XYZ file of C-alpha atoms in Angstrom:
276
model
C -143.646 -20.435 -19.052
C -142.857 -17.944 -22.635
C -139.215 -17.176 -23.230
C -138.925 -13.329 -23.310
C -137.860 -12.990 -26.918
C -134.552 -10.493 -26.961
C -134.563 -7.947 -29.893
C -131.654 -8.441 -32.293
C -129.538 -5.851 -33.435
C -129.107 -5.539 -37.182
C -124.968 -5.669 -37.561
C -122.288 -3.783 -40.196
C -121.553 -6.444 -42.931
C -117.852 -4.759 -42.088
C -118.972 -4.743 -38.037
C -116.228 -7.800 -37.607
C -113.406 -5.314 -39.118
C -111.621 -3.517 -36.881
C -110.706 -0.664 -38.564
C -113.978 -0.298 -39.281
C -115.816 -0.219 -36.261
C -116.415 2.884 -35.022
C -114.924 3.646 -31.662
C -116.308 4.006 -28.525
C -116.235 6.522 -25.734
C -113.280 6.455 -23.091
C -114.021 7.515 -19.755
C -111.061 9.507 -18.011
C -110.476 6.802 -15.219
C -110.192 3.646 -17.831
C -107.204 6.377 -19.382
C -105.626 6.928 -16.216
C -105.698 3.651 -15.148
C -104.193 2.270 -18.732
C -101.562 5.099 -18.349
C -100.350 3.586 -15.271
C -100.545 -0.196 -15.609
C -98.527 1.172 -18.558
C -96.499 2.469 -16.950
C -95.777 0.277 -14.870
C -94.720 -2.204 -17.617
C -92.386 0.889 -18.666
C -91.080 1.033 -15.565
C -90.147 -2.884 -14.598
C -88.080 -3.338 -18.066
C -86.465 0.511 -17.236
C -85.258 -1.748 -14.001
C -85.029 -4.642 -16.257
C -82.363 -3.170 -18.509
C -80.390 -1.709 -16.737
C -80.420 -4.543 -14.901
C -79.436 -6.703 -18.222
C -76.857 -3.758 -18.707
C -75.127 -4.265 -15.156
C -75.135 -7.702 -15.674
C -73.881 -7.466 -19.523
C -71.073 -5.157 -18.740
C -69.730 -6.938 -16.042
C -67.706 -9.102 -18.241
C -66.501 -6.153 -19.953
C -64.802 -4.646 -16.900
C -63.341 -8.264 -16.142
C -61.476 -8.481 -19.424
C -60.624 -4.624 -19.090
C -59.230 -5.321 -15.413
C -56.261 -7.682 -17.269
C -54.565 -6.688 -19.648
C -54.152 -3.639 -16.983
C -52.679 -6.024 -14.297
C -51.073 -7.927 -16.986
C -49.216 -5.174 -18.238
C -48.508 -3.997 -14.984
C -47.001 -7.218 -14.564
C -44.469 -7.416 -17.330
C -44.136 -3.386 -17.168
C -42.220 -5.111 -13.488
C -41.103 -7.566 -14.738
C -39.023 -5.543 -16.457
C -37.645 -3.023 -14.349
C -36.865 -6.020 -12.024
C -35.121 -7.098 -15.292
C -33.733 -3.916 -15.709
C -32.293 -3.960 -11.678
C -31.144 -7.354 -12.215
C -29.060 -6.481 -15.713
C -26.890 -3.482 -13.169
C -26.503 -4.646 -10.640
C -24.224 -7.258 -12.739
C -22.702 -4.453 -14.369
C -22.301 -3.264 -11.758
C -20.265 -6.426 -9.943
C -18.581 -6.993 -13.544
C -17.164 -3.057 -13.302
C -16.231 -3.948 -9.773
C -14.197 -6.791 -10.455
C -12.859 -5.352 -13.211
C -11.713 -3.065 -10.910
C -10.142 -5.316 -8.130
C -8.252 -6.829 -10.918
C -6.461 -4.148 -12.646
C -5.368 -2.342 -8.907
C -3.793 -5.587 -8.197
C -2.149 -5.353 -11.754
C -1.741 -2.275 -10.356
C -0.155 -3.289 -7.153
C 1.922 -6.217 -8.431
C 3.405 -3.832 -10.857
C 4.546 -1.387 -8.652
C 6.477 -3.246 -6.233
C 7.809 -5.017 -9.549
C 8.715 -2.017 -10.379
C 10.299 -1.511 -6.996
C 12.084 -3.980 -6.209
C 14.083 -3.126 -9.896
C 14.840 0.243 -9.562
C 16.313 -1.181 -5.384
C 18.411 -3.136 -7.466
C 19.033 -0.768 -9.700
C 20.158 1.802 -6.931
C 22.008 -1.389 -4.942
C 24.167 -2.103 -7.857
C 24.188 2.052 -8.620
C 25.826 2.199 -5.316
C 28.031 -0.402 -5.525
C 30.264 1.020 -8.896
C 29.913 4.744 -6.632
C 31.389 2.304 -3.426
C 34.387 0.799 -6.277
C 34.998 4.671 -8.171
C 35.500 6.207 -3.891
C 37.545 3.881 -3.143
C 39.925 3.044 -6.832
C 39.869 7.147 -5.753
C 41.138 6.538 -2.259
C 43.480 4.218 -3.504
C 44.881 6.822 -6.410
C 44.996 8.954 -2.991
C 47.114 7.364 -1.190
C 49.449 6.280 -3.965
C 50.403 9.288 -5.030
C 50.534 10.374 -1.201
C 52.552 7.467 -0.409
C 54.884 8.293 -2.946
C 55.541 11.922 -1.343
C 56.133 10.790 1.925
C 58.098 9.111 0.444
C 60.363 11.117 -0.466
C 59.628 13.763 2.032
C 60.768 10.576 4.869
C 64.416 10.738 2.800
C 64.798 14.210 4.067
C 63.474 13.165 7.989
C 65.943 13.674 10.682
C 63.654 11.598 12.372
C 65.134 8.073 12.406
C 63.767 5.053 14.557
C 65.621 4.781 17.742
C 67.508 1.743 18.121
C 68.118 1.797 22.284
C 65.728 2.969 24.898
C 62.540 1.989 26.336
C 61.094 3.993 23.135
C 63.548 1.927 20.780
C 62.630 -1.020 22.780
C 58.337 -0.998 23.033
C 59.252 -0.318 18.894
C 60.870 -3.530 18.468
C 58.140 -5.546 20.146
C 55.468 -4.127 17.728
C 57.430 -5.244 14.791
C 58.183 -8.065 16.056
C 54.754 -8.422 15.865
C 54.537 -7.830 12.062
C 52.198 -10.471 10.308
C 49.930 -11.176 13.529
C 46.571 -11.201 12.582
C 43.498 -9.292 13.904
C 40.690 -10.957 16.305
C 38.605 -8.890 17.924
C 39.301 -9.278 22.202
C 43.069 -11.621 21.671
C 45.902 -10.147 23.743
C 49.051 -12.451 22.183
C 51.088 -13.592 21.711
C 49.741 -14.540 18.028
C 46.882 -12.695 17.333
C 45.950 -9.093 19.251
C 43.814 -5.832 18.631
C 44.645 -2.572 18.192
C 44.199 -1.534 22.019
C 46.256 -5.380 22.684
C 48.435 -4.252 21.275
C 49.592 -1.018 21.897
C 49.142 -2.803 25.874
C 51.546 -5.490 25.142
C 54.018 -2.642 23.375
C 54.224 -0.472 26.381
C 54.823 -3.326 29.142
C 57.564 -4.496 27.044
C 58.806 -0.768 29.166
C 57.345 -1.539 32.559
C 54.378 0.724 30.991
C 50.569 -0.154 31.732
C 48.030 0.792 29.805
C 45.040 1.047 30.142
C 42.989 -2.050 28.126
C 40.680 -0.830 26.235
C 41.014 2.020 23.178
C 39.166 4.518 25.035
C 40.975 4.954 27.802
C 44.523 4.942 25.859
C 43.673 8.011 24.370
C 43.980 10.383 27.334
C 46.468 8.343 29.250
C 49.350 9.854 29.517
C 50.199 14.243 28.272
C 47.817 15.087 25.032
C 50.791 16.602 22.169
C 49.318 17.700 18.324
C 49.546 16.591 15.435
C 52.425 18.352 14.016
C 55.262 18.126 17.356
C 54.732 13.889 18.096
C 57.535 11.522 18.100
C 58.294 8.065 18.058
C 56.680 6.208 20.672
C 53.466 8.525 21.592
C 50.458 7.147 20.747
C 47.871 8.122 17.905
C 44.427 7.572 17.566
C 41.080 7.240 16.195
C 38.130 9.701 17.314
C 37.309 11.768 20.693
C 39.796 11.787 23.143
C 37.767 9.350 26.062
C 35.942 7.642 22.836
C 38.286 6.349 20.935
C 37.858 3.459 19.240
C 41.342 3.014 17.430
C 44.999 2.686 18.895
C 48.673 2.628 17.442
C 52.323 4.011 17.819
C 53.853 6.227 15.274
C 57.042 4.999 14.797
C 58.494 7.381 12.791
C 58.812 8.890 8.774
C 54.883 9.957 8.795
C 54.569 5.966 9.723
C 52.972 4.053 12.208
C 52.282 0.245 13.700
C 49.058 -1.527 14.548
C 46.673 -3.849 14.317
C 44.380 -2.300 11.753
C 41.223 -5.275 11.086
C 40.442 -8.236 10.192
C 42.078 -8.399 7.213
C 44.925 -6.382 7.905
C 46.478 -8.246 10.838
C 49.434 -6.614 12.114
C 50.617 -3.965 9.618
C 53.277 -0.438 9.123
C 50.822 1.622 7.331
C 50.706 5.672 6.712
C 49.580 8.003 8.595
C 48.945 10.462 5.857
C 46.148 6.927 4.099
C 44.539 7.705 7.364
C 45.552 10.661 9.508
C 45.317 10.425 13.363
C 42.678 12.357 15.874
C 45.505 12.400 18.108
C 48.133 11.309 20.066
C 49.741 11.254 23.679
C 52.893 10.537 24.798
C 53.784 8.042 27.528
C 57.525 7.966 27.283
């Protein structure tokens, strides 16, 4: 069987070059399909690009946050260091204040002790001055009293009950003063007075408080030899003696003097009583 003949169409010698090919008409459906394919490809590229961009941006974000975190930590460390330094400064200031307060207290104590010593020294000087003045006054009064006594008509009796009392008292001059003692070589003020009047049968109380209200009260301007003198209030006297005339009295004075004769002007009595 014979093969059919295929007609041969002569081709232009430039037909194999694309730019010389004649455009072939395209249908609208082909164009639409091409547009759809192109859109899909572009969409895929866009999604891929976005994903790539996102993946590419992630390291950048981490790189930015790291310096920020480091800066925050640096600020916190700096703040903590500042607080610690401030606390240390406060402690140091407090320690300095405590040390200053302790030093001030010690100085104040030393100043107080020094002031006390000065006050004591001043008081001693004042006491010495008063004692010297008192001695001078007594000496002056003794001189005056001696002059007055020379003209006095009140001699101490040499006999009788009053004389017995005075003679007994003078015999004890020089004996010791001992609180609570009742003789024969040591006395206190009231025991000596009691013993003297016992020589003439007069029983007196033992203590000066009671002796000051025994007998008849007399004024100091009218006292006589043998009257009992007392110092302090009547009924609460703290010392007693006996008037021996001539402005003098005899008593057991104190541990440093013992039994002595003294001038009444140097130590004026508070009152007197008469029992004889």
